[in-house]
Amino acid sequence: MHFRRARADDAPRIADLHTRSWRAAYRGILPDAFLDGPLLQEKQIHWAAKLPQAQADDFILLAEDGDRLAGFIAVWCNPESKAADPYGNYPGAYVDNIHVAPDGRGRGLGRQLLLKTAEHAQSLPDLDPSLWLWVLTKNARALGFYRALGGEIAETITEPLGGATVETHRLVWTDLAALSAACRT
Ligand SMILES: CC(C)(COP(=O)(O)OP(=O)(O)OC[C@H]1O[C@@H](n2cnc3c(N)ncnc32)[C@H](O)[C@@H]1OP(=O)(O)O)[C@@H](O)C(=O)NCCC(=O)NCCS
């Protein structure tokens, strides 16, 4: 597996994986009409806009297996980048997206992506040394994965998403060294 920071021209590949991952992971959680609708086009627009806005401190990392995009993580660390997200106002590194290709899950790639993120966050002297994300409470696989790595539920909100009202936890890691150690096991 080869890891590298994303470039602006990676937007179509990220959008493709993001869409396939949502369709697999959120089936039964979000409405079929939403998942089977123009999600790919929405993700293409999103990433084409988002990637050029990334600042040096932000961290959008791709995992590639040959030509294949096996996974990615998008983390906003820059205060302006976090402020661009209505749910992003919180100290520390904001993991906006983490996705492993549906046929590659459960083989340790998610842990590697989080480990590299924790190491990146620790390298930024001005960043609160913590990491957080939102996870749908019904996304049992991801929630189990994060909880097994020590993520703590800081709050639970309901929000509209894809034509449904969903419940979402904010999960927080306040000890990045402990998170790194958990990712390495
Ligand atoms: C969540 C996700 C990123 C995790 O990546 P992954 O590569 O599958 O995870 P890893 O193989 O690194 O780690 C799996 C570990 O998580 C833990 N885990 C996974 N599911 C679990 C569950 N339901 N309960 C408890 N622990 C669980 C286990 O410790 C497992 O380790 P093991 O295989 O040695 O038992 C990936 O499954 C994914 O892309 N899911 C779909 C998209 C998504 O939901 N993204 C998150 C949005 S918030």
Tab-separated table of N, CA and C in Angstrom, residues 22-180:
chain	number	residue	atom	x	y	z
A	22	TRP	N	-20.422	5.246	0.639
A	22	TRP	CA	-21.713	5.638	1.226
A	22	TRP	C	-22.800	4.639	0.836
A	23	ARG	N	-22.809	4.239	-0.426
A	23	ARG	CA	-23.865	3.324	-0.887
A	23	ARG	C	-23.793	1.985	-0.168
A	24	ALA	N	-22.580	1.552	0.188
A	24	ALA	CA	-22.444	0.283	0.905
A	24	ALA	C	-22.713	0.463	2.406
A	25	ALA	N	-22.111	1.487	2.994
A	25	ALA	CA	-22.150	1.609	4.462
A	25	ALA	C	-23.469	2.180	4.974
A	26	TYR	N	-24.133	3.007	4.197
A	26	TYR	CA	-25.334	3.696	4.683
A	26	TYR	C	-26.627	3.091	4.142
A	27	ARG	N	-26.510	1.935	3.437
A	27	ARG	CA	-27.711	1.250	2.958
A	27	ARG	C	-28.532	0.797	4.176
A	28	GLY	N	-29.801	1.138	4.190
A	28	GLY	CA	-30.632	0.789	5.349
A	28	GLY	C	-30.598	1.846	6.441
A	29	ILE	N	-29.660	2.800	6.325
A	29	ILE	CA	-29.568	3.891	7.312
A	29	ILE	C	-30.121	5.177	6.694
A	30	LEU	N	-29.705	5.437	5.439
A	30	LEU	CA	-30.230	6.586	4.697
A	30	LEU	C	-31.161	6.064	3.595
A	31	PRO	N	-32.116	6.886	3.134
A	31	PRO	CA	-33.090	6.398	2.138
A	31	PRO	C	-32.423	5.939	0.836
A	32	ASP	N	-32.955	4.843	0.262
A	32	ASP	CA	-32.438	4.343	-1.022
A	32	ASP	C	-32.489	5.431	-2.092
A	33	ALA	N	-33.572	6.225	-2.079
A	33	ALA	CA	-33.730	7.257	-3.124
A	33	ALA	C	-32.558	8.235	-3.089
A	34	PHE	N	-32.067	8.511	-1.906
A	34	PHE	CA	-30.908	9.400	-1.774
A	34	PHE	C	-29.632	8.693	-2.231
A	35	LEU	N	-29.423	7.462	-1.725
A	35	LEU	CA	-28.177	6.748	-2.045
A	35	LEU	C	-28.085	6.422	-3.536
A	36	ASP	N	-29.226	6.145	-4.155
A	36	ASP	CA	-29.223	5.766	-5.576
A	36	ASP	C	-29.448	6.967	-6.493
A	37	GLY	N	-29.549	8.145	-5.922
A	37	GLY	CA	-29.733	9.374	-6.701
A	37	GLY	C	-28.395	9.907	-7.192
A	38	PRO	N	-28.347	11.205	-7.483
A	38	PRO	CA	-27.137	11.794	-8.088
A	38	PRO	C	-26.009	12.054	-7.080
A	39	LEU	N	-25.734	11.034	-6.275
A	39	LEU	CA	-24.721	11.174	-5.218
A	39	LEU	C	-23.319	11.390	-5.813
A	40	LEU	N	-23.009	10.635	-6.868
A	40	LEU	CA	-21.681	10.752	-7.469
A	40	LEU	C	-21.442	12.184	-7.966
A	41	GLN	N	-22.433	12.745	-8.630
A	41	GLN	CA	-22.278	14.119	-9.139
A	41	GLN	C	-22.073	15.087	-7.975
A	42	GLU	N	-22.822	14.867	-6.879
A	42	GLU	CA	-22.678	15.753	-5.710
A	42	GLU	C	-21.277	15.637	-5.114
A	43	LYS	N	-20.793	14.410	-5.031
A	43	LYS	CA	-19.442	14.216	-4.465
A	43	LYS	C	-18.375	14.791	-5.406
A	44	GLN	N	-18.598	14.686	-6.704
A	44	GLN	CA	-17.630	15.267	-7.654
A	44	GLN	C	-17.546	16.784	-7.473
A	45	ILE	N	-18.710	17.405	-7.345
A	45	ILE	CA	-18.732	18.866	-7.140
A	45	ILE	C	-18.054	19.220	-5.810
A	46	HIS	N	-18.403	18.444	-4.784
A	46	HIS	CA	-17.843	18.689	-3.449
A	46	HIS	C	-16.314	18.642	-3.479
A	47	TRP	N	-15.754	17.548	-4.043
A	47	TRP	CA	-14.298	17.371	-3.970
A	47	TRP	C	-13.553	18.302	-4.915
A	48	ALA	N	-14.185	18.621	-6.044
A	48	ALA	CA	-13.539	19.566	-6.969
A	48	ALA	C	-13.401	20.929	-6.306
A	49	ALA	N	-14.336	21.280	-5.424
A	49	ALA	CA	-14.254	22.555	-4.712
A	49	ALA	C	-13.341	22.449	-3.488
A	50	LYS	N	-13.419	21.328	-2.790
A	50	LYS	CA	-12.761	21.189	-1.487
A	50	LYS	C	-11.236	21.051	-1.616
A	51	LEU	N	-10.779	20.221	-2.555
A	51	LEU	CA	-9.339	19.936	-2.611
A	51	LEU	C	-8.489	21.193	-2.837
A	52	PRO	N	-8.893	22.086	-3.749
A	52	PRO	CA	-8.057	23.286	-3.934
A	52	PRO	C	-8.061	24.208	-2.718
A	53	GLN	N	-9.063	24.061	-1.838
A	53	GLN	CA	-9.133	24.924	-0.654
A	53	GLN	C	-8.246	24.431	0.491
A	54	ALA	N	-7.747	23.195	0.384
A	54	ALA	CA	-6.985	22.621	1.503
A	54	ALA	C	-5.737	23.453	1.779
A	55	GLN	N	-5.501	23.706	3.049
A	55	GLN	CA	-4.318	24.453	3.491
A	55	GLN	C	-3.199	23.461	3.825
A	56	ALA	N	-1.991	23.997	4.023
A	56	ALA	CA	-0.839	23.115	4.274
A	56	ALA	C	-1.062	22.224	5.497
A	57	ASP	N	-1.739	22.736	6.538
A	57	ASP	CA	-1.948	21.942	7.751
A	57	ASP	C	-3.021	20.871	7.574
A	58	ASP	N	-3.896	21.054	6.613
A	58	ASP	CA	-4.948	20.065	6.397
A	58	ASP	C	-4.317	18.778	5.856
A	59	PHE	N	-5.064	17.677	5.948
A	59	PHE	CA	-4.446	16.369	5.691
A	59	PHE	C	-5.427	15.503	4.929
A	60	ILE	N	-5.223	15.419	3.623
A	60	ILE	CA	-6.075	14.553	2.803
A	60	ILE	C	-5.149	13.501	2.224
A	61	LEU	N	-5.265	12.307	2.778
A	61	LEU	CA	-4.305	11.243	2.487
A	61	LEU	C	-4.997	10.131	1.713
A	62	LEU	N	-4.342	9.700	0.633
A	62	LEU	CA	-4.853	8.594	-0.181
A	62	LEU	C	-4.022	7.347	0.098
A	63	ALA	N	-4.687	6.200	0.114
A	63	ALA	CA	-4.007	4.898	0.170
A	63	ALA	C	-4.234	4.228	-1.174
A	64	GLU	N	-3.140	3.949	-1.891
A	64	GLU	CA	-3.263	3.377	-3.232
A	64	GLU	C	-2.607	2.000	-3.275
A	65	ASP	N	-3.312	1.107	-3.945
A	65	ASP	CA	-2.818	-0.247	-4.170
A	65	ASP	C	-2.620	-0.349	-5.680
A	66	GLY	N	-1.406	-0.095	-6.147
A	66	GLY	CA	-1.202	0.051	-7.592
A	66	GLY	C	-1.979	1.262	-8.077
A	67	ASP	N	-2.816	1.055	-9.094
A	67	ASP	CA	-3.613	2.155	-9.653
A	67	ASP	C	-4.905	2.384	-8.884
A	68	ARG	N	-5.202	1.482	-7.969
A	68	ARG	CA	-6.516	1.476	-7.317
A	68	ARG	C	-6.497	2.338	-6.056
A	69	LEU	N	-7.532	3.164	-5.896
A	69	LEU	CA	-7.667	3.923	-4.651
A	69	LEU	C	-8.322	3.004	-3.620
A	70	ALA	N	-7.562	2.635	-2.589
A	70	ALA	CA	-8.049	1.670	-1.599
A	70	ALA	C	-8.721	2.350	-0.420
A	71	GLY	N	-8.390	3.614	-0.182
A	71	GLY	CA	-8.995	4.322	0.943
A	71	GLY	C	-8.502	5.754	0.981
A	72	PHE	N	-9.179	6.558	1.770
A	72	PHE	CA	-8.705	7.933	1.968
A	72	PHE	C	-9.221	8.461	3.288
A	73	ILE	N	-8.538	9.502	3.766
A	73	ILE	CA	-8.988	10.208	4.969
A	73	ILE	C	-8.824	11.708	4.690
A	74	ALA	N	-9.818	12.489	5.097
A	74	ALA	CA	-9.759	13.947	4.910
A	74	ALA	C	-9.912	14.599	6.276
A	75	VAL	N	-8.905	15.374	6.657
A	75	VAL	CA	-8.823	15.922	8.013
A	75	VAL	C	-8.542	17.419	7.928
A	76	TRP	N	-9.380	18.191	8.562
A	76	TRP	CA	-9.203	19.647	8.544
A	76	TRP	C	-8.572	20.071	9.863
A	77	CYS	N	-7.428	20.692	9.774
A	77	CYS	CA	-6.690	21.140	10.967
A	77	CYS	C	-6.607	22.655	11.002
A	78	ASN	N	-6.621	23.267	9.830
A	78	ASN	CA	-6.531	24.728	9.731
A	78	ASN	C	-7.834	25.355	10.239
A	79	PRO	N	-7.768	26.386	11.091
A	79	PRO	CA	-9.003	26.980	11.649
A	79	PRO	C	-9.980	27.458	10.573
A	80	GLU	N	-9.461	28.032	9.487
A	80	GLU	CA	-10.364	28.494	8.413
A	80	GLU	C	-11.046	27.319	7.730
A	81	SER	N	-10.319	26.243	7.540
A	81	SER	CA	-10.911	25.058	6.904
A	81	SER	C	-12.022	24.496	7.786
A	82	LYS	N	-11.778	24.443	9.099
A	82	LYS	CA	-12.813	23.915	10.008
A	82	LYS	C	-14.018	24.836	10.041
A	83	ALA	N	-13.770	26.143	10.001
A	83	ALA	CA	-14.869	27.111	10.062
A	83	ALA	C	-15.761	27.028	8.826
A	84	ALA	N	-15.223	26.479	7.717
A	84	ALA	CA	-16.014	26.360	6.489
A	84	ALA	C	-17.099	25.300	6.624
A	85	ASP	N	-17.009	24.476	7.669
A	85	ASP	CA	-17.994	23.411	7.877
A	85	ASP	C	-18.925	23.830	9.024
A	86	PRO	N	-20.253	23.797	8.803
A	86	PRO	CA	-21.166	24.243	9.870
A	86	PRO	C	-21.046	23.414	11.148
A	87	TYR	N	-20.507	22.183	11.041
A	87	TYR	CA	-20.349	21.334	12.226
A	87	TYR	C	-18.879	21.227	12.643
A	88	GLY	N	-18.030	22.107	12.127
A	88	GLY	CA	-16.588	21.937	12.307
A	88	GLY	C	-15.959	22.723	13.438
A	89	ASN	N	-16.760	23.494	14.171
A	89	ASN	CA	-16.201	24.392	15.173
A	89	ASN	C	-15.946	23.670	16.495
A	90	TYR	N	-14.752	23.136	16.643
A	90	TYR	CA	-14.391	22.352	17.827
A	90	TYR	C	-12.857	22.262	17.820
A	91	PRO	N	-12.231	22.205	19.013
A	91	PRO	CA	-10.760	22.153	19.003
A	91	PRO	C	-10.232	20.845	18.397
A	92	GLY	N	-9.014	20.890	17.884
A	92	GLY	CA	-8.347	19.671	17.424
A	92	GLY	C	-8.553	19.396	15.950
A	93	ALA	N	-8.039	18.255	15.508
A	93	ALA	CA	-8.106	17.854	14.102
A	93	ALA	C	-9.476	17.239	13.821
A	94	TYR	N	-10.118	17.709	12.767
A	94	TYR	CA	-11.482	17.284	12.422
A	94	TYR	C	-11.426	16.272	11.278
A	95	VAL	N	-11.684	15.013	11.600
A	95	VAL	CA	-11.725	13.962	10.576
A	95	VAL	C	-13.089	14.044	9.896
A	96	ASP	N	-13.097	14.630	8.722
A	96	ASP	CA	-14.346	14.858	7.988
A	96	ASP	C	-14.785	13.584	7.267
A	97	ASN	N	-13.824	12.833	6.766
A	97	ASN	CA	-14.135	11.615	6.006
A	97	ASN	C	-13.055	10.574	6.236
A	98	ILE	N	-13.477	9.320	6.429
A	98	ILE	CA	-12.534	8.187	6.367
A	98	ILE	C	-13.281	7.049	5.689
A	99	HIS	N	-12.706	6.567	4.601
A	99	HIS	CA	-13.375	5.519	3.828
A	99	HIS	C	-12.352	4.524	3.302
A	100	VAL	N	-12.673	3.258	3.508
A	100	VAL	CA	-11.907	2.163	2.926
A	100	VAL	C	-12.822	1.512	1.885
A	101	ALA	N	-12.280	1.160	0.731
A	101	ALA	CA	-13.095	0.554	-0.331
A	101	ALA	C	-13.872	-0.633	0.230
A	102	PRO	N	-15.151	-0.780	-0.142
A	102	PRO	CA	-15.995	-1.817	0.460
A	102	PRO	C	-15.381	-3.213	0.426
A	103	ASP	N	-14.625	-3.549	-0.623
A	103	ASP	CA	-14.057	-4.906	-0.675
A	103	ASP	C	-12.718	-5.012	0.062
A	104	GLY	N	-12.293	-3.934	0.739
A	104	GLY	CA	-11.000	-3.980	1.428
A	104	GLY	C	-11.113	-3.717	2.918
A	105	ARG	N	-12.325	-3.727	3.424
A	105	ARG	CA	-12.513	-3.401	4.847
A	105	ARG	C	-12.054	-4.541	5.740
A	106	GLY	N	-11.751	-4.181	6.996
A	106	GLY	CA	-11.401	-5.201	7.984
A	106	GLY	C	-10.000	-5.762	7.821
A	107	ARG	N	-9.127	-5.055	7.081
A	107	ARG	CA	-7.751	-5.550	6.888
A	107	ARG	C	-6.725	-4.574	7.440
A	108	GLY	N	-7.179	-3.646	8.265
A	108	GLY	CA	-6.224	-2.779	8.949
A	108	GLY	C	-5.960	-1.429	8.294
A	109	LEU	N	-6.559	-1.185	7.121
A	109	LEU	CA	-6.269	0.090	6.447
A	109	LEU	C	-6.852	1.284	7.207
A	110	GLY	N	-8.054	1.112	7.767
A	110	GLY	CA	-8.647	2.200	8.548
A	110	GLY	C	-7.738	2.605	9.697
A	111	ARG	N	-7.168	1.616	10.372
A	111	ARG	CA	-6.255	1.910	11.484
A	111	ARG	C	-5.003	2.635	10.988
A	112	GLN	N	-4.496	2.236	9.836
A	112	GLN	CA	-3.298	2.917	9.285
A	112	GLN	C	-3.612	4.374	8.956
A	113	LEU	N	-4.780	4.621	8.375
A	113	LEU	CA	-5.147	5.997	8.021
A	113	LEU	C	-5.290	6.856	9.280
A	114	LEU	N	-5.878	6.279	10.329
A	114	LEU	CA	-6.026	7.049	11.577
A	114	LEU	C	-4.673	7.264	12.251
A	115	LEU	N	-3.800	6.259	12.172
A	115	LEU	CA	-2.462	6.397	12.765
A	115	LEU	C	-1.711	7.553	12.092
A	116	LYS	N	-1.735	7.595	10.784
A	116	LYS	CA	-1.015	8.654	10.068
A	116	LYS	C	-1.624	10.026	10.383
A	117	THR	N	-2.932	10.047	10.596
A	117	THR	CA	-3.597	11.297	10.964
A	117	THR	C	-3.169	11.749	12.359
A	118	ALA	N	-3.140	10.801	13.305
A	118	ALA	CA	-2.729	11.156	14.676
A	118	ALA	C	-1.292	11.694	14.653
A	119	GLU	N	-0.423	11.063	13.858
A	119	GLU	CA	0.975	11.522	13.779
A	119	GLU	C	1.042	12.917	13.155
A	120	HIS	N	0.236	13.140	12.131
A	120	HIS	CA	0.216	14.469	11.507
A	120	HIS	C	-0.249	15.521	12.519
A	121	ALA	N	-1.347	15.214	13.234
A	121	ALA	CA	-1.888	16.183	14.196
A	121	ALA	C	-0.846	16.501	15.274
A	122	GLN	N	-0.108	15.487	15.700
A	122	GLN	CA	0.907	15.702	16.739
A	122	GLN	C	2.057	16.578	16.236
A	123	SER	N	2.218	16.656	14.934
A	123	SER	CA	3.329	17.443	14.370
A	123	SER	C	2.978	18.929	14.232
A	124	LEU	N	1.726	19.299	14.532
A	124	LEU	CA	1.298	20.695	14.347
A	124	LEU	C	1.296	21.407	15.701
A	125	PRO	N	2.260	22.294	15.954
A	125	PRO	CA	2.394	22.881	17.291
A	125	PRO	C	1.217	23.758	17.703
A	126	ASP	N	0.517	24.359	16.733
A	126	ASP	CA	-0.572	25.270	17.093
A	126	ASP	C	-1.927	24.585	17.238
A	127	LEU	N	-1.976	23.295	16.963
A	127	LEU	CA	-3.259	22.579	16.997
A	127	LEU	C	-3.487	21.975	18.382
A	128	ASP	N	-4.718	22.100	18.897
A	128	ASP	CA	-5.069	21.383	20.124
A	128	ASP	C	-4.792	19.892	19.869
A	129	PRO	N	-4.060	19.226	20.776
A	129	PRO	CA	-3.639	17.845	20.480
A	129	PRO	C	-4.774	16.834	20.685
A	130	SER	N	-5.760	16.916	19.837
A	130	SER	CA	-6.904	16.005	19.914
A	130	SER	C	-7.444	15.794	18.504
A	131	LEU	N	-8.328	14.834	18.392
A	131	LEU	CA	-8.866	14.467	17.080
A	131	LEU	C	-10.333	14.098	17.288
A	132	TRP	N	-11.187	14.451	16.352
A	132	TRP	CA	-12.612	14.170	16.540
A	132	TRP	C	-13.299	13.985	15.202
A	133	LEU	N	-14.486	13.404	15.270
A	133	LEU	CA	-15.285	13.179	14.053
A	133	LEU	C	-16.743	12.968	14.437
A	134	TRP	N	-17.595	13.014	13.420
A	134	TRP	CA	-19.005	12.674	13.574
A	134	TRP	C	-19.237	11.284	12.998
A	135	VAL	N	-20.025	10.464	13.708
A	135	VAL	CA	-20.380	9.139	13.180
A	135	VAL	C	-21.866	8.891	13.439
A	136	LEU	N	-22.553	8.400	12.428
A	136	LEU	CA	-23.969	8.077	12.601
A	136	LEU	C	-24.094	6.983	13.663
A	137	THR	N	-25.038	7.151	14.568
A	137	THR	CA	-25.151	6.163	15.649
A	137	THR	C	-25.519	4.783	15.110
A	138	LYS	N	-26.162	4.743	13.923
A	138	LYS	CA	-26.523	3.444	13.331
A	138	LYS	C	-25.395	2.842	12.493
A	139	ASN	N	-24.297	3.540	12.346
A	139	ASN	CA	-23.165	3.010	11.585
A	139	ASN	C	-22.333	2.143	12.537
A	140	ALA	N	-22.878	0.936	12.812
A	140	ALA	CA	-22.329	0.110	13.889
A	140	ALA	C	-20.881	-0.290	13.625
A	141	ARG	N	-20.555	-0.556	12.374
A	141	ARG	CA	-19.189	-0.999	12.069
A	141	ARG	C	-18.179	0.114	12.396
A	142	ALA	N	-18.460	1.312	11.894
A	142	ALA	CA	-17.527	2.416	12.138
A	142	ALA	C	-17.493	2.769	13.628
A	143	LEU	N	-18.657	2.793	14.247
A	143	LEU	CA	-18.702	3.133	15.674
A	143	LEU	C	-17.904	2.111	16.490
A	144	GLY	N	-18.060	0.824	16.172
A	144	GLY	CA	-17.295	-0.219	16.867
A	144	GLY	C	-15.801	-0.048	16.647
A	145	PHE	N	-15.443	0.293	15.427
A	145	PHE	CA	-14.034	0.517	15.072
A	145	PHE	C	-13.450	1.670	15.911
A	146	TYR	N	-14.166	2.786	15.975
A	146	TYR	CA	-13.661	3.947	16.726
A	146	TYR	C	-13.613	3.677	18.231
A	147	ARG	N	-14.660	3.034	18.742
A	147	ARG	CA	-14.710	2.767	20.190
A	147	ARG	C	-13.583	1.810	20.584
A	148	ALA	N	-13.293	0.827	19.686
A	148	ALA	CA	-12.200	-0.113	19.973
A	148	ALA	C	-10.858	0.619	20.018
A	149	LEU	N	-10.778	1.771	19.364
A	149	LEU	CA	-9.538	2.563	19.363
A	149	LEU	C	-9.570	3.676	20.419
A	150	GLY	N	-10.556	3.628	21.309
A	150	GLY	CA	-10.565	4.563	22.436
A	150	GLY	C	-11.354	5.834	22.228
A	151	GLY	N	-12.079	5.972	21.115
A	151	GLY	CA	-12.884	7.182	20.896
A	151	GLY	C	-13.990	7.301	21.937
A	152	GLU	N	-14.155	8.517	22.473
A	152	GLU	CA	-15.170	8.770	23.513
A	152	GLU	C	-16.310	9.588	22.920
A	153	ILE	N	-17.538	9.259	23.290
A	153	ILE	CA	-18.698	10.015	22.808
A	153	ILE	C	-18.778	11.318	23.602
A	154	ALA	N	-18.619	12.456	22.900
A	154	ALA	CA	-18.654	13.757	23.573
A	154	ALA	C	-20.049	14.351	23.557
A	155	GLU	N	-20.820	14.087	22.514
A	155	GLU	CA	-22.198	14.587	22.435
A	155	GLU	C	-22.929	13.819	21.347
A	156	THR	N	-24.248	13.913	21.372
A	156	THR	CA	-25.084	13.260	20.361
A	156	THR	C	-26.098	14.282	19.889
A	157	ILE	N	-26.193	14.434	18.556
A	157	ILE	CA	-27.135	15.397	17.997
A	157	ILE	C	-28.025	14.689	16.975
A	158	THR	N	-29.119	15.325	16.604
A	158	THR	CA	-29.871	14.858	15.439
A	158	THR	C	-29.745	15.926	14.366
A	159	GLU	N	-29.688	15.470	13.112
A	159	GLU	CA	-29.515	16.407	11.998
A	159	GLU	C	-30.187	15.823	10.763
A	160	PRO	N	-30.557	16.672	9.787
A	160	PRO	CA	-31.094	16.161	8.536
A	160	PRO	C	-29.951	15.678	7.636
A	161	LEU	N	-30.155	14.525	7.013
A	161	LEU	CA	-29.154	14.015	6.072
A	161	LEU	C	-29.842	13.126	5.042
A	162	GLY	N	-29.708	13.478	3.780
A	162	GLY	CA	-30.220	12.640	2.704
A	162	GLY	C	-31.717	12.407	2.759
A	163	GLY	N	-32.462	13.353	3.280
A	163	GLY	CA	-33.910	13.193	3.347
A	163	GLY	C	-34.381	12.465	4.596
A	164	ALA	N	-33.467	12.147	5.485
A	164	ALA	CA	-33.832	11.503	6.757
A	164	ALA	C	-33.373	12.409	7.908
A	165	THR	N	-33.840	12.081	9.103
A	165	THR	CA	-33.282	12.711	10.300
A	165	THR	C	-32.448	11.645	10.989
A	166	VAL	N	-31.187	11.946	11.203
A	166	VAL	CA	-30.273	10.934	11.742
A	166	VAL	C	-29.693	11.397	13.067
A	167	GLU	N	-29.298	10.405	13.863
A	167	GLU	CA	-28.636	10.683	15.133
A	167	GLU	C	-27.132	10.480	14.913
A	168	THR	N	-26.354	11.399	15.434
A	168	THR	CA	-24.901	11.400	15.171
A	168	THR	C	-24.140	11.655	16.466
A	169	HIS	N	-23.105	10.844	16.695
A	169	HIS	CA	-22.216	11.092	17.842
A	169	HIS	C	-21.015	11.923	17.387
A	170	ARG	N	-20.590	12.823	18.268
A	170	ARG	CA	-19.244	13.403	18.105
A	170	ARG	C	-18.311	12.534	18.946
A	171	LEU	N	-17.343	11.908	18.293
A	171	LEU	CA	-16.369	11.070	18.993
A	171	LEU	C	-15.050	11.827	19.079
A	172	VAL	N	-14.419	11.758	20.232
A	172	VAL	CA	-13.216	12.549	20.473
A	172	VAL	C	-12.110	11.660	21.052
A	173	TRP	N	-10.902	11.911	20.578
A	173	TRP	CA	-9.699	11.324	21.175
A	173	TRP	C	-8.870	12.475	21.722
A	174	THR	N	-8.640	12.494	23.026
A	174	THR	CA	-7.870	13.595	23.612
A	174	THR	C	-6.415	13.195	23.887
A	175	ASP	N	-6.083	11.924	23.669
A	175	ASP	CA	-4.708	11.459	23.884
A	175	ASP	C	-4.227	10.834	22.568
A	176	LEU	N	-3.501	11.629	21.789
A	176	LEU	CA	-3.100	11.157	20.459
A	176	LEU	C	-2.046	10.059	20.538
A	177	ALA	N	-1.225	10.096	21.582
A	177	ALA	CA	-0.238	9.024	21.736
A	177	ALA	C	-0.951	7.693	21.993
A	178	ALA	N	-2.010	7.741	22.810
A	178	ALA	CA	-2.769	6.510	23.091
A	178	ALA	C	-3.490	6.031	21.829
A	179	LEU	N	-4.011	6.970	21.046
A	179	LEU	CA	-4.668	6.579	19.791
A	179	LEU	C	-3.649	5.924	18.850
A	180	SER	N	-2.478	6.529	18.732
A	180	SER	CA	-1.446	5.948	17.863
A	180	SER	C	-1.099	4.529	18.308
